[in-house]
Tab-separated table of C-alpha atoms in Angstrom:
chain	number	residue	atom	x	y	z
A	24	UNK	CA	46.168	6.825	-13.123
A	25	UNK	CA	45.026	10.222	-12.336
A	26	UNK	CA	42.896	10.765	-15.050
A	27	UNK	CA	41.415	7.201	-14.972
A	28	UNK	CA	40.170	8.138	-11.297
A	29	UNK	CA	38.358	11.353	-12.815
A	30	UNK	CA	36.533	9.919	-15.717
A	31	UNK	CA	35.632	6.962	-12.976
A	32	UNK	CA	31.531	7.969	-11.880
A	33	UNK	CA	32.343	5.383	-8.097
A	34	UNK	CA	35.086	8.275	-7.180
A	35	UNK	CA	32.738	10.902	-8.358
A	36	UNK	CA	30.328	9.322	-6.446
A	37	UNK	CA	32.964	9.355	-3.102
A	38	UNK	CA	34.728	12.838	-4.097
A	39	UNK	CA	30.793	14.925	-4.005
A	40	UNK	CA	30.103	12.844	-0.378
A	41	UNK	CA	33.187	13.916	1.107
A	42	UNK	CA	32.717	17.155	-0.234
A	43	UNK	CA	29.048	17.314	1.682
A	44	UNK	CA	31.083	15.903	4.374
A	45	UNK	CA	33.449	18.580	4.000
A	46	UNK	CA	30.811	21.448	3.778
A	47	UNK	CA	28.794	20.537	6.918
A	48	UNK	CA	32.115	20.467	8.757
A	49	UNK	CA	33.209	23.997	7.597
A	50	UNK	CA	29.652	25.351	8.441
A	51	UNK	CA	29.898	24.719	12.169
A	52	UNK	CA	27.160	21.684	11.404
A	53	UNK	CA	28.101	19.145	13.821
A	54	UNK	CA	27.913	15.175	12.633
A	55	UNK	CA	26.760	13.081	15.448
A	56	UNK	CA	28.616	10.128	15.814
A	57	UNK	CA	25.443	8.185	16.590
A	58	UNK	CA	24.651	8.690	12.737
A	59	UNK	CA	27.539	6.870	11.724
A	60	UNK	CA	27.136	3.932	14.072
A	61	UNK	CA	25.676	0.767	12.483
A	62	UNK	CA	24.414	-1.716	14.500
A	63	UNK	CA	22.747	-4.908	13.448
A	64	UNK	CA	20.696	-6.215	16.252
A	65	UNK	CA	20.368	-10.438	17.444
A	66	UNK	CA	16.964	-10.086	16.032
A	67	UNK	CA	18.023	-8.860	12.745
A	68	UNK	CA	21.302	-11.488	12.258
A	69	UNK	CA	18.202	-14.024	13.210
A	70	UNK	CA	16.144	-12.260	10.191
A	71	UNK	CA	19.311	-12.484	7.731
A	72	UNK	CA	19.571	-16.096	8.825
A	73	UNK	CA	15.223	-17.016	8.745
A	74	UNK	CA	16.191	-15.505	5.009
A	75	UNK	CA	18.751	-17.468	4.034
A	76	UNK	CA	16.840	-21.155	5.756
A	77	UNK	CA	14.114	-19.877	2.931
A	78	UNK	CA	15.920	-19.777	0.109
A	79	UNK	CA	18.244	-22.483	0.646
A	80	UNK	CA	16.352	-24.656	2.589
A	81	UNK	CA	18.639	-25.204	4.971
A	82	UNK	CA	20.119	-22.931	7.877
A	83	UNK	CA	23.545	-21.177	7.029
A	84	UNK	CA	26.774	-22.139	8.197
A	85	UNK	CA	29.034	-19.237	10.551
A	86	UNK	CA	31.344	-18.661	7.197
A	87	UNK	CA	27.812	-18.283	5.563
A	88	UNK	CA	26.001	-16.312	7.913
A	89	UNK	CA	29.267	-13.716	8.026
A	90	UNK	CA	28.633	-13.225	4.284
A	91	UNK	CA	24.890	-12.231	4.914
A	92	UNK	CA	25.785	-10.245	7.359
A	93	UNK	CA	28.921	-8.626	5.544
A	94	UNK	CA	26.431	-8.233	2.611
A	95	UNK	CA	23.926	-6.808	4.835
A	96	UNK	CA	26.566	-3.868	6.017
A	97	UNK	CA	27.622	-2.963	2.366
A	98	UNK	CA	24.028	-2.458	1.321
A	99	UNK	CA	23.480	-0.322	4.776
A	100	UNK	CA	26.593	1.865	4.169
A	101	UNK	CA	25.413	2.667	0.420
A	102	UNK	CA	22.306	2.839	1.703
A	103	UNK	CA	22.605	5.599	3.631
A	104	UNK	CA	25.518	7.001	1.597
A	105	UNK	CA	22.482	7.560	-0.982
A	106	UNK	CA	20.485	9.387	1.403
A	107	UNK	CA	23.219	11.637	2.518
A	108	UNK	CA	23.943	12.535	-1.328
A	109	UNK	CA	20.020	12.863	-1.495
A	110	UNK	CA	19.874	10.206	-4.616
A	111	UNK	CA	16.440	9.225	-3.395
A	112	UNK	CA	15.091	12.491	-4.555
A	113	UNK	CA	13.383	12.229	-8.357
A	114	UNK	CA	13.513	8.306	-8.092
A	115	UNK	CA	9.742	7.319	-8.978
A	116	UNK	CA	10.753	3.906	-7.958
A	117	UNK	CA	12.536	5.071	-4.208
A	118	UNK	CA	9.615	7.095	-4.077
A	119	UNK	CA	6.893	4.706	-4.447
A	120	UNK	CA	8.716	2.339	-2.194
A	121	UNK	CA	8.991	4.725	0.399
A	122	UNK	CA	5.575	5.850	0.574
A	123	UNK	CA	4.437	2.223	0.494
A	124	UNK	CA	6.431	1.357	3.603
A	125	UNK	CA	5.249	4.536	4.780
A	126	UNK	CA	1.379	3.092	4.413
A	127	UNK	CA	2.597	-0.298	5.990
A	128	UNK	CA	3.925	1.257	8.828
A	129	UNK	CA	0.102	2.562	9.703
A	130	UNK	CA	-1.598	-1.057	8.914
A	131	UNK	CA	1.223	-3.147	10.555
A	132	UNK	CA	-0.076	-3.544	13.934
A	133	UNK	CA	-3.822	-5.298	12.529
A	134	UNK	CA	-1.585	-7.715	10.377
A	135	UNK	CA	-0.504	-9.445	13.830
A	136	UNK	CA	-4.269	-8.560	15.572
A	137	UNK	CA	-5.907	-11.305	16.815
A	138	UNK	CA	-9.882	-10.024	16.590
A	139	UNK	CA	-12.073	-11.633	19.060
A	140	UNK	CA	-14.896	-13.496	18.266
A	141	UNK	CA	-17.599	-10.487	19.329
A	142	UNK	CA	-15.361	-7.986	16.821
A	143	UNK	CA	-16.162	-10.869	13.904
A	144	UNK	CA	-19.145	-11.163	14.203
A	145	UNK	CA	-19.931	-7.499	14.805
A	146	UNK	CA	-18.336	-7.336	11.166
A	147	UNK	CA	-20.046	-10.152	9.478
A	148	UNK	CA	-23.306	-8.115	10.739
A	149	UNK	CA	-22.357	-4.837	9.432
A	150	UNK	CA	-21.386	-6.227	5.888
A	151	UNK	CA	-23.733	-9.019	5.346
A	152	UNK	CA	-23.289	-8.790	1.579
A	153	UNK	CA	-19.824	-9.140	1.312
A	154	UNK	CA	-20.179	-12.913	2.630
A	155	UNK	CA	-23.449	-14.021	1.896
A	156	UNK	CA	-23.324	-17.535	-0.056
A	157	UNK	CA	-25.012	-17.247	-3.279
A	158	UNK	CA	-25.576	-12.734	-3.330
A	159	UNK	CA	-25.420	-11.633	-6.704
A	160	UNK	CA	-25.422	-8.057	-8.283
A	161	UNK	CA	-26.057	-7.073	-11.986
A	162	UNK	CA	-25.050	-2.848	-12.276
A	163	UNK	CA	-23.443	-0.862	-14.911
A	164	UNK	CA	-21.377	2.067	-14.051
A	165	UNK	CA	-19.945	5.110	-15.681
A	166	UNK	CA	-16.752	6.456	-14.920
A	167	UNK	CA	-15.096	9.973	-14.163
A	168	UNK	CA	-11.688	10.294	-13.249
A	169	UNK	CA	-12.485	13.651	-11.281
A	170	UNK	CA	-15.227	14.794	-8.942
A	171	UNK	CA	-16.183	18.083	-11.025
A	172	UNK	CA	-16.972	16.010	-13.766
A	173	UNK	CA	-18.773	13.428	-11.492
A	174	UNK	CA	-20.929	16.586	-10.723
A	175	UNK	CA	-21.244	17.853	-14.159
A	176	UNK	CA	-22.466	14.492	-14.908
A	177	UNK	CA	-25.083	14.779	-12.189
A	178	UNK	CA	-26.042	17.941	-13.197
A	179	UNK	CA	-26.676	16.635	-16.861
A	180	UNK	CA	-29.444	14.322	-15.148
A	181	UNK	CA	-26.620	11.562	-16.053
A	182	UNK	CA	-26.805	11.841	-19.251
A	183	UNK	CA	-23.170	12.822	-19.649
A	184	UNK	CA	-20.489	10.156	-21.110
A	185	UNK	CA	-18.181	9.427	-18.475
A	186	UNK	CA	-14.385	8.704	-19.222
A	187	UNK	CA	-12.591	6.148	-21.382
A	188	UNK	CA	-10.977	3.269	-18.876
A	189	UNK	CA	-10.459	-0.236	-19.465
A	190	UNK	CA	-13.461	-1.752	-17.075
A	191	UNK	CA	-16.671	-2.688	-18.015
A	192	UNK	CA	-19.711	-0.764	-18.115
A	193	UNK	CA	-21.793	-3.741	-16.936
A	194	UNK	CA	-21.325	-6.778	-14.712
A	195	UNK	CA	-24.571	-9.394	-14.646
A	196	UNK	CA	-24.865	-11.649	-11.824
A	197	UNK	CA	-21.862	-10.287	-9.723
A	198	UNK	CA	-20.726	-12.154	-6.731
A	199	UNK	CA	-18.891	-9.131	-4.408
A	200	UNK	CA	-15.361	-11.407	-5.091
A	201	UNK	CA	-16.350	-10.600	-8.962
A	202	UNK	CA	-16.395	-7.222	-8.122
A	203	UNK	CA	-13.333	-6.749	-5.909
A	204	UNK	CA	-11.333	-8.620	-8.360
A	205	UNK	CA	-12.223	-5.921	-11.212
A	206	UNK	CA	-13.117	-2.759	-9.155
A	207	UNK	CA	-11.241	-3.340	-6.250
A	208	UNK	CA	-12.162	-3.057	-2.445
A	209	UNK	CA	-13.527	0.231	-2.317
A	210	UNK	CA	-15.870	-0.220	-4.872
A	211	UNK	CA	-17.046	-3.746	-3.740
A	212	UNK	CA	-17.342	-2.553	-0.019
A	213	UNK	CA	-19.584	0.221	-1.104
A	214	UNK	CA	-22.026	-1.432	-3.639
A	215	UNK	CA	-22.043	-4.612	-1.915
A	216	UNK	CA	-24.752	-2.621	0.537
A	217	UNK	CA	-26.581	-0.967	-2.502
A	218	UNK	CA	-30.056	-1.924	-3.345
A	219	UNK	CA	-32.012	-1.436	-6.597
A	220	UNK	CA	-31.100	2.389	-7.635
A	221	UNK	CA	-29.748	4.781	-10.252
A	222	UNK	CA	-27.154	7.375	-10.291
A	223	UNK	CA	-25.290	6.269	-7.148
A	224	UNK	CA	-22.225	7.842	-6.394
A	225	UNK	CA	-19.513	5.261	-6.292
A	226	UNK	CA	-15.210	5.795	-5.534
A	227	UNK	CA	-12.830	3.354	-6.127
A	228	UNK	CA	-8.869	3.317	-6.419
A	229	UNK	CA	-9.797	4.164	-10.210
A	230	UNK	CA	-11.588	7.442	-9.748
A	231	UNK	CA	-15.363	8.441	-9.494
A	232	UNK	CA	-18.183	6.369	-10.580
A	233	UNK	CA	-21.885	6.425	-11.211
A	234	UNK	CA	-23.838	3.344	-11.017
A	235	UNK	CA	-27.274	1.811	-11.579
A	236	UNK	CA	-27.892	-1.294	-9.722
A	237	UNK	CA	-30.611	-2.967	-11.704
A	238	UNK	CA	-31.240	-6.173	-9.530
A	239	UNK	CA	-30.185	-7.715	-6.248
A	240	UNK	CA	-30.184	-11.309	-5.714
A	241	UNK	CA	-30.002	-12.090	-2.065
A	242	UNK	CA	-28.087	-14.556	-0.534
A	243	UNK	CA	-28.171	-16.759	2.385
A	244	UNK	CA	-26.057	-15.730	5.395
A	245	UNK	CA	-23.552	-18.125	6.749
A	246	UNK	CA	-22.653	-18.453	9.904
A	247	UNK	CA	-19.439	-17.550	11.273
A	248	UNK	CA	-18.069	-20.713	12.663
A	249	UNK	CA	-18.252	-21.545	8.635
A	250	UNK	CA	-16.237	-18.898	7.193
A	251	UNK	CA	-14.343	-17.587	9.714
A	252	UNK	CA	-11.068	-17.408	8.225
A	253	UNK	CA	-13.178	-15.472	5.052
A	254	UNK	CA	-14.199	-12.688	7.467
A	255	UNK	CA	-11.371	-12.298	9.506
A	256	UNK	CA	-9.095	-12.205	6.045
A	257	UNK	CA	-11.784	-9.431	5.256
A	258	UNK	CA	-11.689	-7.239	8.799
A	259	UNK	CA	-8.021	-7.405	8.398
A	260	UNK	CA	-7.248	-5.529	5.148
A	261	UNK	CA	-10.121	-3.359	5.806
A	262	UNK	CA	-9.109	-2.431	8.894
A	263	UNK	CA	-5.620	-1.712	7.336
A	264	UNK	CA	-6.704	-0.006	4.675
A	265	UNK	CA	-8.634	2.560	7.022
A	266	UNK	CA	-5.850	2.955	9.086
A	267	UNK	CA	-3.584	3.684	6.549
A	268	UNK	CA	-6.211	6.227	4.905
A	269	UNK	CA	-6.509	7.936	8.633
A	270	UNK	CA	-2.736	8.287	8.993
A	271	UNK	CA	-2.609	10.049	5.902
A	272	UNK	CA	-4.557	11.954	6.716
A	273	UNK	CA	-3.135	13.298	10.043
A	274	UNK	CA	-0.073	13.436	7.440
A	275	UNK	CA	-1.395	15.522	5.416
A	276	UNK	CA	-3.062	18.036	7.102
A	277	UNK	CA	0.705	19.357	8.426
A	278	UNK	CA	1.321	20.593	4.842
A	279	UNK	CA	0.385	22.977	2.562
A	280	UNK	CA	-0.322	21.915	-0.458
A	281	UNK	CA	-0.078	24.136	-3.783
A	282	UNK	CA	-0.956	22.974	-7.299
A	283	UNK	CA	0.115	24.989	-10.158
């Protein structure tokens, strides 16, 4: 029985947490009670309920709803079991999550915004191009996935080759959705205001970019009233996505960061 327990990794698993339990105890560490109280909120037993109407399509019964809620504990008290043993650390896939929720947390509050009409239209008129019916770009672009080699580039008259990456080196008769779908927002936002020119310096989530727009079809504005949903859709994840960018920065500036 004994040695069944020891080759077993679940009481490994419970012998190294009580043994962190354990240590903080002998050092004089004190364990606040408050740490080991879990408490699941009306809201949240609404939330577990919402989630079970969704997949079932029907609300849950009590015996049901106990379940979710039973199943809801267990995954709390691993949860933060793992945390204790620090299992999140090395996990690409905890840490991606993590910093994703992290970049949520600074866009959450414009995913509920209501914009007002003057805040709309302020940003249909600052990015005409992005909604214009009919705009259409034709550019080609090279890419560099660092800045120094942007430069090098620039200082080569750009002439240099920029880096291998699966996008295209040309796009003819671009709508901005065309763009954004292949370059992303970032890209789009920024070239979407471009007029005939060569060289332009160009980021996207990709990397660095220099880009020759060779001709501009212009389109005809819309009015608001007619795409209204379109630019609000638009404010909103741009709005986020600055948000977001700010926060990290904030963030950031509290470390110090070395590279090897």
């Amino acid at each position: 029985m004994m040695r069944r327990l020891l080759r077993d990794p679940l009481a490994h698993f419970l012998v190294a947490g009580a043994a962190i339990w354990a240590a903080l105890s002998f050092a004089g560490e004190p364990v606040d009670p408050a740490e080991r109280t879990i408490a699941l909120t009306k809201e949240a037993q609404a939330n577990l309920a919402l989630g079970f109407e969704r997949t079932m399509g029907r609300p849950p019964t009590d015996a049901e709803l106990d379940a979710q809620i039973e199943s809801w504990v267990r995954e709390e008290v691993l949860y933060r079991e793992a945390l204790r043993l620090g299992l999140d650390a090395g996990d690409p896939v905890v840490r991606r999550r993590l910093s994703t929720k992290m970049d949520d947390l600074a866009g959450a509050e414009v995913e509920t915004a209501r914009p007002s009409e003057e805040t709309l239209a302020a940003w249909l008129r600052d990015h005409p191009g992005r909604f214009a019916q009919g705009e259409r770009l034709t550019f080609s672009q090279k890419y560099f996935r660092s800045e120094d080699a942007l430069h090098e580039a620039l200082d080569a008259a750009g002439d240099a080759d920029g880096d291998a990456i699966s996008l295209p080196e040309r796009m003819t008769d671009a709508s901005y959705a065309d763009i954004k779908a292949v370059f992303g927002s970032q890209f789009a936002s920024q070239i979407a205001r471009m007029q005939e020119t060569s060289g332009a310096q160009v980021t996207s989530g990709y990397g660095y970019h220099l880009v020759d727009v060779e001709e501009r079809v212009e389109g005809r504005q819309q009015p608001l009233s007619e795409i209204r949903d379109r630019v609000e859709a638009d404010w909103r994840s741009s709005t986020a996505a600055a948000r977001r960018a700010k926060a990290f920065e904030l963030l950031r500036e509290a470390y110090r960061i070395e590279v090897e």
